[in-house]
Amino acid sequence: MSSSAEPILELKKVEKQVRGPFGCLRILKGIDLIVPRGQFLAVTGPSGSGKTTLLEILGCLSRPSSGDYLLGGRSVAKASSNELADLRASSIGFVFQSFNLLARLTARQNVELPLAYQGVPTAERQARALDALSAVGLESRADHPTPAMSGGERQRVAIARAIVGRPPLLLADEPTGNLDAANGAQILQLLSSLPVGRRTLIMVTHDPQVAARADRIMELRDGEFVAERCE
Amino acid sequence: MIPTLADLKARGFPNPTWLVLSLVGLAVGTSVIVILLSWGEGLSIALEEGTNKTGKNLVLCFLGRISKDRAGPAGPRRIWLTREDVSFVRRRARGIELAVAESRAWKPVGAGPKSVTIDVRGVEAAIESIRDTRVVAGRGISELDVQRRAAVAVIGSVASNRLFGSASPLGERIEIDGRPFRVVGILEDPSGDLIRDRTLQSEQVWIPISTFFSIGPRYGSDIDIVDVLLFRVRSDRPYSEAVREVRRLLTSRLEVGEHDRDALQFVTALDVLRRLPIAAVPRFLALLGVVAVSISAIGVSSFMALSVHARRHEIALRKALGARELRLLTRFAAEGGGLTLFGGCLGLLLGLAVCNVIERLDTPEILPIPVVQSGVLMIAMGVVALSALLTAVVPAYHAVRVDPSAAFRSAS
Ligand SMILES: Nc1ncnc2c1ncn2[C@@H]1O[C@H](COP(=O)(O)OP(=O)(O)OP(=O)(O)O)[C@@H](O)[C@H]1O
Ligand SMILES: [Mg+2]
């Protein structure tokens, strides 16, 4: 475990509750977590245990109901929505199970989106998007519309989009969930080869073989960490 | 810049046909506002011109009865006005420039074997001036006619037609109440005769007021009774002040209460016209245009709300990728507001075009042409601007409310 480095993020007694039709639902029940920079952390657990909810908080897409979240040493639990948007643009890359590409844009335009929100000028945006696409081996498909691509290719475009802004933190929610074994393995290979140096990867997965590649595995059950294993 | 239906569909608009219908509604509603308001404006102007034709600054004073609650022990009495009272007003009232006495009665008028009942007016020479009319053939009633109680008559075209058919009445003999009169003039048909003072001028026969009195006593009294006092307010004097002055003079002279509305009734051409709601009708109808625009704006904004809903995954994704809320907000506000402005401007142009076409048409004089004034355009633009605001705020609000965490839960 490469815990010698200073942590990129820290969760302190993070709770998440939602008000549903049948009263208050506690999804996360006091999560404590410290993730060092550069770590590949796999989060496993049964369906409905709160994995995605945890990623949402880590990705600054929602705020914890209580507790504190430090990202890069800074508390973001009570940040404004603009501050969160800026944090997402500058520090976090997302890979989703369902790719989440905009169908009417080309691969390159999709990859450029986070740069646009960071205010990167157009010329630089295009160059960096092509860089990112070549990192996932899709340079030649840059100007193709994404709906015409295979699932594996689309997920590679999504990975290019996640890394194009060079965020220190990558969050992936079952990135192989919609892919067959071969494509899934390729994506996994790609992702686990990415967090070189100081890039941190947190991946939610059901697949024990995928988890086996991680530096550290944590199991979530009913909103609480129940087991931790380090490779 | 104008998006095609296919564009809209590709951009995730849920039902472009609906949008097109809403935009058509907006355009039509806006044009209806412009057209009807302008038409109403034209109508008011035509009415005002009509008032001027009827007699500028003309006030009619009718005599009535002292109201019961003001009458003394003798009970309500009828009050009279004589030519002396009229000269008194003429001499004393400083706010008026002309005062004319007129008497009127339905009389049997005969020409040869024919006999019809006609509204006969006993008039003074100044009647033409005060009613702002003239005699189109022959001559009018003169000062001398009044002094001499001349048996002369001036006849309106309709009355002439009833008595003489298409033949000219000039110089012909008629009988009023069995007394012989000679027709010396034919009255003009005022085209904009908007107040019908019992009858239209063309249906009347005018004779000297002194002759009128000599035909026979009326109301069972020997006093020569003036039925109407017509006066013209000096153009540099306020209307209501002059009317008040005459009222004061007459009430003190006739010993009736100054505020007795039954005893003295003042009617102005303007009052009569103002009481007519004609000019208000197009304005009221223009409200329907406002309603149409509002409904269409609601259509556009609910369309935009749906469109935001259809694109909520995209919005969530963009937020997840770091788009600030203001950026998305302005984008959707511009989209919704822009569509409405587009429809509204189309409607403005359409309305102006229709007004222009009507103006060029060879319409009969009775149909007023629309008059486009800047106020009308301002109103239409204001309505459009308000609608645009609505259609901008609604989608922006919905877009801001999209939860960015939906990016993880989309099933696309
Ligand atoms: N906004 C919400 N309102 C109500 N319930 C919610 C909400 N978000 C999550 N939940 C519930 O919280 C629980 C945890 O959800 P979450 O999506 O985090 O689970 P998960 O571990 O990612 O499951 P899966 O493996 O199926 O993706 C589930 O029972 C879910 O129904
Ligand atoms: Mg999940």
XYZ file of C-alpha atoms and ligand atoms in Angstrom:
675
model
C 0.000 0.000 0.000
C 1.500 3.283 -1.089
C 0.178 5.185 1.900
C 3.465 6.996 2.389
C 2.250 9.841 0.138
C 0.028 12.597 1.528
C -3.706 11.838 1.022
C -5.490 13.246 -1.982
C -8.803 12.929 -0.238
C -10.217 12.215 3.148
C -13.764 11.383 4.249
C -14.639 11.985 7.897
C -17.807 10.360 9.226
C -19.589 11.078 5.963
C -23.311 10.443 6.065
C -25.729 10.601 3.163
C -29.423 10.634 3.713
C -32.199 11.169 1.244
C -35.769 11.984 1.981
C -37.897 9.435 0.160
C -41.621 8.802 0.079
C -41.288 6.444 3.057
C -39.277 8.771 5.237
C -35.578 9.355 5.580
C -33.228 6.848 3.969
C -29.655 6.543 5.271
C -27.570 5.491 2.313
C -24.110 6.133 3.747
C -23.608 5.618 7.467
C -20.512 7.362 8.726
C -17.867 6.600 6.128
C -14.240 7.215 7.097
C -11.725 6.968 4.282
C -8.252 8.238 3.489
C -6.920 7.761 -0.034
C -3.269 8.509 -0.731
C -2.218 10.086 -4.001
C -1.559 7.607 -6.800
C -3.555 4.792 -5.289
C -5.827 2.471 -7.285
C -8.737 1.822 -4.943
C -11.461 -0.662 -5.834
C -14.814 -0.384 -4.095
C -16.963 -3.510 -4.141
C -20.216 -4.471 -2.545
C -23.670 -5.742 -3.332
C -26.139 -3.786 -5.341
C -27.762 -0.989 -3.404
C -24.963 -0.794 -0.848
C -24.208 2.845 -1.671
C -21.216 2.600 -4.014
C -22.508 5.053 -6.565
C -23.647 7.397 -3.833
C -20.117 7.329 -2.432
C -18.668 8.139 -5.860
C -21.085 11.051 -6.208
C -19.765 12.566 -3.021
C -16.164 11.875 -3.941
C -16.817 13.446 -7.349
C -18.324 16.586 -5.819
C -21.631 15.845 -7.572
C -23.475 15.904 -4.275
C -22.651 17.084 -0.798
C -22.569 14.837 2.261
C -25.524 15.247 4.606
C -23.056 15.421 7.462
C -19.384 14.798 8.050
C -16.513 16.344 6.158
C -14.855 15.742 2.814
C -11.347 17.050 2.223
C -10.156 17.069 -1.377
C -6.524 18.033 -1.811
C -6.512 19.194 1.821
C -9.468 21.506 1.320
C -12.918 20.970 2.779
C -15.572 20.833 0.076
C -18.503 19.640 2.173
C -20.010 23.101 2.214
C -18.647 24.506 -1.037
C -20.981 26.456 -3.326
C -22.251 24.824 -6.493
C -19.952 27.034 -8.566
C -16.934 26.022 -6.503
C -17.931 22.386 -6.912
C -18.322 22.859 -10.676
C -14.852 24.382 -10.880
C -13.419 21.558 -8.747
C -14.996 18.970 -11.036
C -13.610 20.693 -14.073
C -10.081 20.968 -12.716
C -9.587 17.961 -10.448
C -11.890 15.096 -11.273
C -12.325 12.802 -14.258
C -15.385 10.575 -14.538
C -15.867 7.264 -16.319
C -19.442 6.012 -16.306
C -20.843 2.556 -16.816
C -23.043 3.847 -19.646
C -20.297 5.959 -21.324
C -22.398 9.162 -21.249
C -21.166 10.528 -24.548
C -23.168 13.191 -26.371
C -24.436 11.437 -29.466
C -24.492 14.443 -31.774
C -20.857 15.349 -31.125
C -17.813 13.645 -32.617
C -15.374 11.737 -30.430
C -13.012 14.702 -30.319
C -15.777 17.188 -29.476
C -16.845 14.933 -26.623
C -13.312 14.815 -25.308
C -13.006 18.603 -25.582
C -16.005 19.290 -23.316
C -14.196 19.417 -19.934
C -11.542 21.674 -21.439
C -14.237 24.065 -22.648
C -15.541 24.326 -19.090
C -12.023 25.061 -17.860
C -11.764 27.901 -20.367
C -8.985 26.322 -22.436
C -8.641 28.114 -25.801
C -9.959 26.277 -28.849
C -6.667 25.437 -30.557
C -5.131 24.010 -27.408
C -8.360 22.154 -26.708
C -8.214 20.355 -30.040
C -4.564 19.396 -29.618
C -5.076 18.058 -26.120
C -8.199 16.156 -27.149
C -6.233 14.452 -29.926
C -3.469 13.644 -27.421
C -5.974 12.064 -25.081
C -7.576 10.105 -27.917
C -4.193 8.776 -29.007
C -3.540 7.721 -25.410
C -6.562 5.429 -25.703
C -5.676 4.401 -29.262
C -8.483 6.197 -31.042
C -6.652 9.037 -32.720
C -7.839 7.859 -36.128
C -11.507 7.918 -35.058
C -11.360 11.471 -33.683
C -13.874 12.917 -36.097
C -16.277 10.018 -36.080
C -19.668 10.287 -34.447
C -19.702 8.211 -31.293
C -22.985 6.335 -31.868
C -21.264 4.522 -34.740
C -18.555 3.187 -32.423
C -18.472 -0.095 -30.524
C -19.041 -0.179 -26.782
C -15.352 -0.651 -26.058
C -14.416 2.230 -28.316
C -17.000 4.477 -26.745
C -15.707 3.707 -23.298
C -12.209 4.541 -24.519
C -13.489 7.883 -25.765
C -15.031 8.394 -22.325
C -11.683 7.588 -20.709
C -9.990 10.081 -23.005
C -12.537 12.656 -21.892
C -11.840 11.798 -18.237
C -8.077 12.241 -18.558
C -7.906 15.133 -21.003
C -8.008 17.743 -18.228
C -5.207 15.883 -16.393
C -7.242 15.613 -13.206
C -5.456 14.180 -10.170
C -8.504 12.026 -9.359
C -10.273 9.557 -11.662
C -13.606 8.076 -10.616
C -15.078 5.129 -12.475
C -18.416 3.475 -11.766
C -18.366 -0.069 -13.181
C -16.643 1.038 -16.377
C -16.711 -2.523 -17.737
C -20.280 -3.233 -16.746
C -21.665 -2.697 -20.242
C -18.829 -4.446 -22.077
C -18.030 -8.020 -22.993
C -15.092 -9.790 -21.346
C -12.522 -8.939 -24.004
C -13.415 -5.268 -24.234
C -13.721 -5.063 -20.472
C -10.238 -6.446 -20.049
C -8.889 -3.926 -22.514
C -10.556 -1.016 -20.705
C -9.282 -2.291 -17.403
C -5.806 -2.617 -18.795
C -6.080 0.935 -20.008
C -7.398 2.332 -16.750
C -4.994 0.538 -14.480
C -2.096 1.623 -16.634
C -3.218 5.228 -16.384
C -2.732 6.039 -12.706
C 0.939 6.227 -13.105
C 2.708 8.727 -10.968
C 0.338 10.715 -8.853
C -2.989 10.030 -10.530
C -5.468 8.409 -8.205
C -8.114 5.968 -9.461
C -11.188 4.971 -7.527
C -13.234 2.324 -9.277
C -16.492 0.726 -8.310
C -16.721 -2.856 -9.545
C -18.569 -6.083 -9.008
C -15.873 -8.118 -10.657
C -13.391 -9.731 -8.223
C -10.874 -10.136 -11.037
C -11.018 -6.427 -11.723
C -10.702 -5.677 -8.048
C -7.708 -7.937 -7.887
C -5.711 -5.476 -9.954
C -6.255 -2.699 -7.424
C -3.803 -1.540 -4.727
C -6.577 -1.722 -2.210
C -10.081 -3.139 -2.090
C -12.825 -1.901 0.186
C -16.163 -3.599 0.533
C -19.248 -1.539 1.140
C -22.318 -3.160 2.629
C -25.453 -1.289 3.547
C -23.707 2.064 3.630
C -20.718 0.980 5.714
C -17.243 -0.368 4.937
C -17.127 -3.929 6.173
C -13.846 -5.242 4.825
C -10.597 -3.871 3.536
C -7.872 -5.729 1.760
C -4.589 -4.446 0.485
C -2.613 -6.117 -2.252
C -30.170 31.201 -37.369
C -33.694 29.834 -37.803
C -33.561 26.220 -36.658
C -35.199 23.591 -38.846
C -37.444 20.897 -37.431
C -34.761 18.277 -38.034
C -32.241 20.439 -36.144
C -34.601 20.739 -33.245
C -35.237 16.998 -33.191
C -31.516 16.288 -33.262
C -30.961 18.679 -30.391
C -33.330 16.749 -28.215
C -36.449 18.829 -28.561
C -39.239 16.459 -27.675
C -42.000 17.630 -29.973
C -41.090 20.217 -32.594
C -44.622 20.352 -33.991
C -45.821 21.619 -30.675
C -43.138 24.263 -30.706
C -44.061 25.361 -34.211
C -47.717 25.643 -33.202
C -46.778 27.705 -30.152
C -44.626 29.976 -32.269
C -47.432 30.411 -34.786
C -49.726 31.260 -31.878
C -47.214 33.812 -30.647
C -46.842 35.394 -34.049
C -50.571 35.507 -34.721
C -51.326 36.815 -31.229
C -48.735 39.550 -31.546
C -49.985 40.567 -34.962
C -53.556 40.617 -33.651
C -52.447 42.978 -30.888
C -50.783 45.291 -33.378
C -53.649 45.187 -35.867
C -56.504 45.642 -33.419
C -54.820 48.317 -31.330
C -53.914 50.226 -34.472
C -57.406 49.805 -35.780
C -58.802 51.057 -32.467
C -56.476 54.027 -32.760
C -57.773 54.698 -36.260
C -61.323 54.386 -35.001
C -60.764 56.914 -32.195
C -59.256 59.335 -34.628
C -62.200 58.874 -36.981
C -64.605 59.400 -34.086
C -62.813 62.558 -33.041
C -63.030 63.854 -36.576
C -66.702 62.964 -36.486
C -67.106 65.007 -33.322
C -65.504 67.959 -34.984
C -67.830 67.589 -37.915
C -70.829 67.465 -35.608
C -69.777 70.816 -34.233
C -66.589 71.671 -32.530
C -66.923 72.529 -28.853
C -70.678 72.334 -29.226
C -72.733 71.997 -26.048
C -76.448 71.385 -25.976
C -78.450 72.480 -22.941
C -81.833 70.832 -22.467
C -84.452 72.045 -20.036
C -86.238 69.647 -17.790
C -88.187 69.630 -14.584
C -87.064 70.646 -11.108
C -86.446 67.448 -9.242
C -88.937 66.480 -6.575
C -86.595 66.723 -3.636
C -85.593 70.264 -4.598
C -89.038 71.551 -5.478
C -90.812 73.886 -3.105
C -94.336 73.479 -1.706
C -95.778 73.973 -5.196
C -94.295 70.654 -6.208
C -92.082 69.972 -9.188
C -92.588 72.544 -11.892
C -91.464 72.488 -15.443
C -88.964 75.174 -16.295
C -88.849 77.178 -19.470
C -86.205 78.939 -21.413
C -87.009 81.935 -23.618
C -85.059 83.766 -26.278
C -84.436 86.464 -23.679
C -82.740 83.872 -21.466
C -80.596 82.868 -24.421
C -79.559 86.472 -25.102
C -78.844 86.843 -21.421
C -76.471 83.898 -21.545
C -74.961 85.246 -24.766
C -74.292 88.575 -23.089
C -73.069 87.352 -19.728
C -71.170 84.087 -20.218
C -67.548 84.866 -20.885
C -66.433 81.301 -21.633
C -68.591 80.900 -24.722
C -68.505 82.555 -28.097
C -71.876 81.691 -29.546
C -75.293 80.910 -28.081
C -78.222 79.901 -30.239
C -81.826 79.079 -29.373
C -83.618 76.200 -31.007
C -87.157 74.894 -30.688
C -88.422 71.645 -32.081
C -91.660 69.835 -32.676
C -93.028 66.978 -34.736
C -95.293 68.647 -37.266
C -97.396 67.515 -40.183
C -95.661 68.794 -43.306
C -97.440 68.702 -46.633
C -96.414 69.191 -50.227
C -99.250 68.982 -52.715
C -101.267 65.892 -51.858
C -98.512 64.403 -49.698
C -98.322 64.884 -45.954
C -95.702 63.455 -43.599
C -94.664 64.030 -40.022
C -91.326 65.771 -39.815
C -89.028 66.993 -37.079
C -89.392 70.754 -37.576
C -86.812 73.010 -35.958
C -87.253 76.678 -35.180
C -83.777 78.108 -35.535
C -81.823 81.331 -35.373
C -79.531 82.480 -38.161
C -76.391 81.357 -36.317
C -77.548 77.728 -36.350
C -75.446 76.856 -39.383
C -72.358 78.206 -37.745
C -72.890 76.484 -34.421
C -73.810 73.137 -35.934
C -70.890 73.545 -38.292
C -73.008 72.778 -41.291
C -74.122 74.665 -44.366
C -76.771 74.888 -46.994
C -75.779 73.133 -50.221
C -78.337 74.835 -52.444
C -80.326 78.023 -52.098
C -79.815 79.907 -48.840
C -80.145 79.371 -45.118
C -82.344 81.024 -42.495
C -81.202 84.645 -42.170
C -81.340 87.228 -39.385
C -83.955 89.061 -41.433
C -86.115 85.921 -41.736
C -86.152 85.698 -37.946
C -86.956 89.408 -37.527
C -89.785 89.267 -40.049
C -91.133 85.878 -39.120
C -90.640 84.878 -42.721
C -92.476 81.814 -43.947
C -89.353 80.177 -45.363
C -87.946 76.714 -44.789
C -84.643 74.923 -45.287
C -85.033 71.221 -45.902
C -82.857 68.157 -45.353
C -82.331 65.712 -48.190
C -84.264 62.837 -46.620
C -87.194 65.087 -45.747
C -87.121 66.500 -49.268
C -87.136 63.026 -50.702
C -90.180 62.084 -48.682
C -92.051 65.154 -49.871
C -90.831 65.683 -53.425
C -89.156 62.450 -54.462
C -86.181 63.121 -56.644
C -87.450 66.522 -57.787
C -85.725 69.633 -56.481
C -87.626 71.249 -53.582
C -86.070 74.682 -54.127
C -88.726 77.349 -54.452
C -91.503 74.801 -53.788
C -94.386 75.445 -51.425
C -94.868 73.294 -48.357
C -97.379 73.445 -45.565
C -96.384 73.182 -41.945
C -99.304 72.864 -39.544
C -101.465 74.045 -42.426
C -99.437 77.226 -42.946
C -97.680 77.875 -46.263
C -93.865 78.010 -46.407
C -91.447 78.394 -49.296
C -88.406 76.135 -49.491
C -85.378 78.422 -49.864
C -82.486 76.043 -49.203
C -81.318 72.453 -48.951
C -79.307 71.297 -45.931
C -75.981 69.553 -46.263
C -75.785 65.836 -45.327
C -73.037 65.800 -42.724
C -71.126 62.574 -43.397
C -69.800 62.225 -39.904
C -73.058 63.096 -38.182
C -72.337 60.864 -35.248
C -74.737 62.224 -32.694
C -78.274 61.769 -33.682
C -79.986 64.673 -31.968
C -83.432 63.112 -32.013
C -83.276 62.882 -35.813
C -80.538 63.222 -38.366
C -80.102 66.665 -39.886
C -81.130 65.289 -43.262
C -84.520 64.309 -41.844
C -85.308 67.805 -40.554
C -86.949 70.989 -41.791
C -85.633 74.282 -40.416
C -87.722 77.454 -40.171
C -87.070 80.793 -38.410
C -87.601 80.422 -34.664
C -89.935 83.431 -34.590
C -92.109 81.831 -37.272
C -91.992 78.586 -35.348
C -93.390 80.400 -32.284
C -96.129 81.991 -34.361
C -97.401 78.611 -35.581
C -98.994 78.014 -32.248
C -98.451 77.889 -28.518
C -97.083 74.700 -27.087
C -97.118 73.147 -23.640
C -100.398 74.946 -22.961
C -98.625 78.210 -22.438
C -98.212 81.436 -24.344
C -94.540 81.733 -23.603
C -92.344 81.188 -26.620
C -90.385 78.262 -25.405
C -86.854 77.496 -26.425
C -86.220 73.758 -26.208
C -82.497 73.712 -26.611
C -79.788 76.232 -25.951
C -76.790 75.498 -28.142
C -73.538 77.189 -27.325
C -69.958 76.933 -28.388
C -67.180 76.998 -25.829
C -64.346 79.341 -26.698
C -61.468 77.235 -27.877
C -59.095 78.845 -25.374
C -61.381 78.027 -22.437
C -61.660 74.749 -20.598
C -64.794 72.932 -21.579
C -66.102 72.023 -18.154
C -65.503 75.512 -16.747
C -67.563 77.129 -19.482
C -70.364 74.633 -18.984
C -70.315 75.364 -15.255
C -70.503 79.096 -15.935
C -73.582 78.719 -18.134
C -75.178 76.413 -15.606
C -74.607 78.987 -12.839
C -76.039 81.825 -14.914
C -79.141 79.891 -15.875
C -79.860 78.334 -12.497
C -79.771 81.689 -10.741
C -81.895 83.297 -13.434
C -84.433 80.469 -13.438
C -84.266 80.079 -9.659
C -83.445 76.410 -9.622
C -80.856 74.633 -7.521
C -77.406 74.875 -9.019
C -76.859 71.153 -8.780
C -80.249 70.099 -10.028
C -79.356 67.693 -12.804
C -82.992 67.197 -13.754
C -83.610 70.857 -14.456
C -80.700 71.543 -16.754
C -78.984 68.893 -18.794
C -75.814 69.647 -20.651
C -74.844 67.351 -23.481
C -71.631 67.725 -25.402
C -70.785 65.924 -28.577
C -67.656 64.713 -26.868
C -69.640 63.342 -23.932
C -71.880 61.440 -26.253
C -68.980 59.953 -28.136
C -67.106 59.116 -25.003
C -70.110 57.260 -23.752
C -70.067 55.126 -26.889
C -67.786 52.147 -26.326
C -67.040 51.763 -30.031
C -63.399 52.729 -29.817
C -62.936 50.441 -26.847
C -64.091 47.372 -28.762
C -60.914 46.757 -30.768
C -58.891 47.498 -27.670
C -60.877 44.917 -25.805
C -60.416 42.468 -28.655
C -56.697 43.188 -28.581
C -56.790 41.660 -25.108
C -57.583 38.405 -26.866
C -54.294 38.872 -28.701
C -52.560 39.300 -25.351
C -54.271 36.122 -24.159
C -53.163 34.288 -27.303
C -49.583 35.443 -26.821
C -49.658 34.450 -23.163
C -51.026 30.996 -23.911
C -48.463 30.535 -26.655
C -45.723 31.694 -24.312
C -46.891 29.126 -21.787
C -46.801 26.609 -24.641
C -43.249 27.566 -25.534
C -42.099 27.500 -21.930
C -43.663 24.130 -21.159
C -42.145 22.909 -24.384
C -38.807 24.211 -23.174
C -39.358 22.590 -19.785
C -39.979 19.282 -21.561
C -36.963 19.848 -23.717
C -34.842 20.452 -20.621
C -36.318 17.297 -19.131
C -35.480 15.341 -22.268
C -31.935 16.653 -22.061
C -31.533 16.248 -18.312
C -28.883 13.548 -18.731
C -26.908 15.788 -21.026
C -27.288 18.666 -18.600
C -26.230 16.469 -15.696
C -23.245 15.273 -17.693
C -22.218 18.806 -18.589
C -22.505 19.795 -14.957
C -20.435 16.762 -13.954
C -17.790 17.788 -16.455
C -17.549 21.178 -14.801
C -20.100 23.439 -16.508
C -21.143 26.212 -14.179
C -24.855 26.707 -13.586
C -24.812 30.232 -14.982
C -23.438 28.935 -18.253
C -26.238 26.388 -18.670
C -28.793 28.860 -17.381
C -27.944 31.514 -19.940
C -27.871 28.911 -22.676
C -31.362 27.642 -21.973
C -32.689 31.111 -21.221
C -31.357 32.295 -24.557
C -32.865 29.289 -26.309
C -36.351 29.768 -24.824
C -36.363 33.551 -24.889
C -34.882 33.570 -28.379
C -37.637 31.345 -29.737
C -40.289 33.621 -28.266
C -38.602 36.781 -29.520
C -38.375 35.160 -32.929
C -42.106 34.368 -32.947
C -42.984 37.781 -31.527
C -40.925 39.705 -34.063
C -42.491 37.656 -36.831
C -45.891 38.650 -35.411
C -44.917 42.332 -35.225
C -43.863 42.302 -38.838
C -46.996 40.412 -39.820
C -49.172 42.924 -37.954
C -47.436 45.905 -39.550
C -47.767 44.278 -42.950
C -51.494 43.666 -42.481
C -52.019 47.277 -41.298
C -50.138 48.459 -44.345
C -52.254 46.342 -46.674
C -55.505 47.583 -45.112
C -54.257 51.148 -45.449
C -53.693 50.617 -49.170
C -57.042 48.950 -49.719
C -59.762 51.131 -51.114
C -62.001 50.876 -48.075
C -65.234 52.835 -47.718
C -64.944 55.938 -45.566
C -67.059 54.402 -42.843
C -64.317 51.773 -42.175
C -61.503 53.491 -40.294
C -57.995 52.504 -41.376
C -55.551 51.297 -38.725
C -53.117 53.899 -37.460
C -49.886 52.365 -36.172
C -48.551 54.477 -33.351
C -45.362 53.940 -31.420
C -47.422 53.296 -28.291
C -49.082 50.338 -29.979
C -45.721 48.902 -30.968
C -44.457 49.438 -27.438
C -47.416 47.535 -26.020
C -46.925 44.659 -28.460
C -43.193 44.586 -27.796
C -43.827 44.722 -24.065
C -46.125 41.716 -24.269
C -43.561 39.855 -26.364
C -40.752 40.830 -23.992
C -42.698 39.600 -20.969
C -43.432 36.334 -22.763
C -39.788 35.993 -23.732
C -38.853 36.503 -20.105
C -41.249 33.739 -19.086
C -39.940 31.373 -21.730
C -36.385 32.198 -20.708
C -36.864 31.793 -16.972
C -38.790 28.512 -17.065
C -36.202 26.387 -18.908
C -33.340 28.088 -17.091
C -34.971 27.252 -13.780
C -35.470 23.632 -14.780
C -31.925 23.361 -16.102
C -30.459 24.716 -12.867
C -32.462 22.196 -10.890
C -31.030 19.206 -12.747
C -29.006 17.209 -10.247
C -25.492 16.620 -11.607
C -25.371 13.258 -9.844
C -27.928 12.085 -12.415
C -24.879 11.656 -14.667
C -24.087 8.432 -12.810
C -27.607 7.135 -13.011
C -28.446 7.721 -16.649
C -29.443 4.667 -18.606
C -28.505 5.930 -22.031
N -31.841 10.112 -4.610
C -32.184 8.957 -4.019
N -33.417 8.833 -3.501
C -33.789 7.685 -2.892
N -33.020 6.655 -2.788
C -31.781 6.707 -3.309
C -31.307 7.861 -3.948
N -30.053 7.656 -4.365
C -29.768 6.386 -3.980
N -30.798 5.832 -3.353
C -30.835 4.490 -2.767
O -29.664 4.329 -2.027
C -29.209 3.001 -2.151
C -27.805 3.030 -2.642
O -27.777 3.419 -3.970
P -26.487 3.343 -4.886
O -26.857 3.681 -6.241
O -25.402 4.132 -4.250
O -26.116 1.807 -4.782
P -24.990 1.013 -5.589
O -24.154 0.404 -4.558
O -24.329 1.913 -6.552
O -25.826 -0.085 -6.329
P -25.539 -0.734 -7.765
O -24.428 -1.695 -7.564
O -26.821 -1.413 -8.106
O -25.204 0.373 -8.710
C -30.140 2.296 -3.078
O -31.053 1.562 -2.299
C -30.832 3.421 -3.816
O -32.141 3.024 -4.143
Mg -24.216 1.949 -8.653
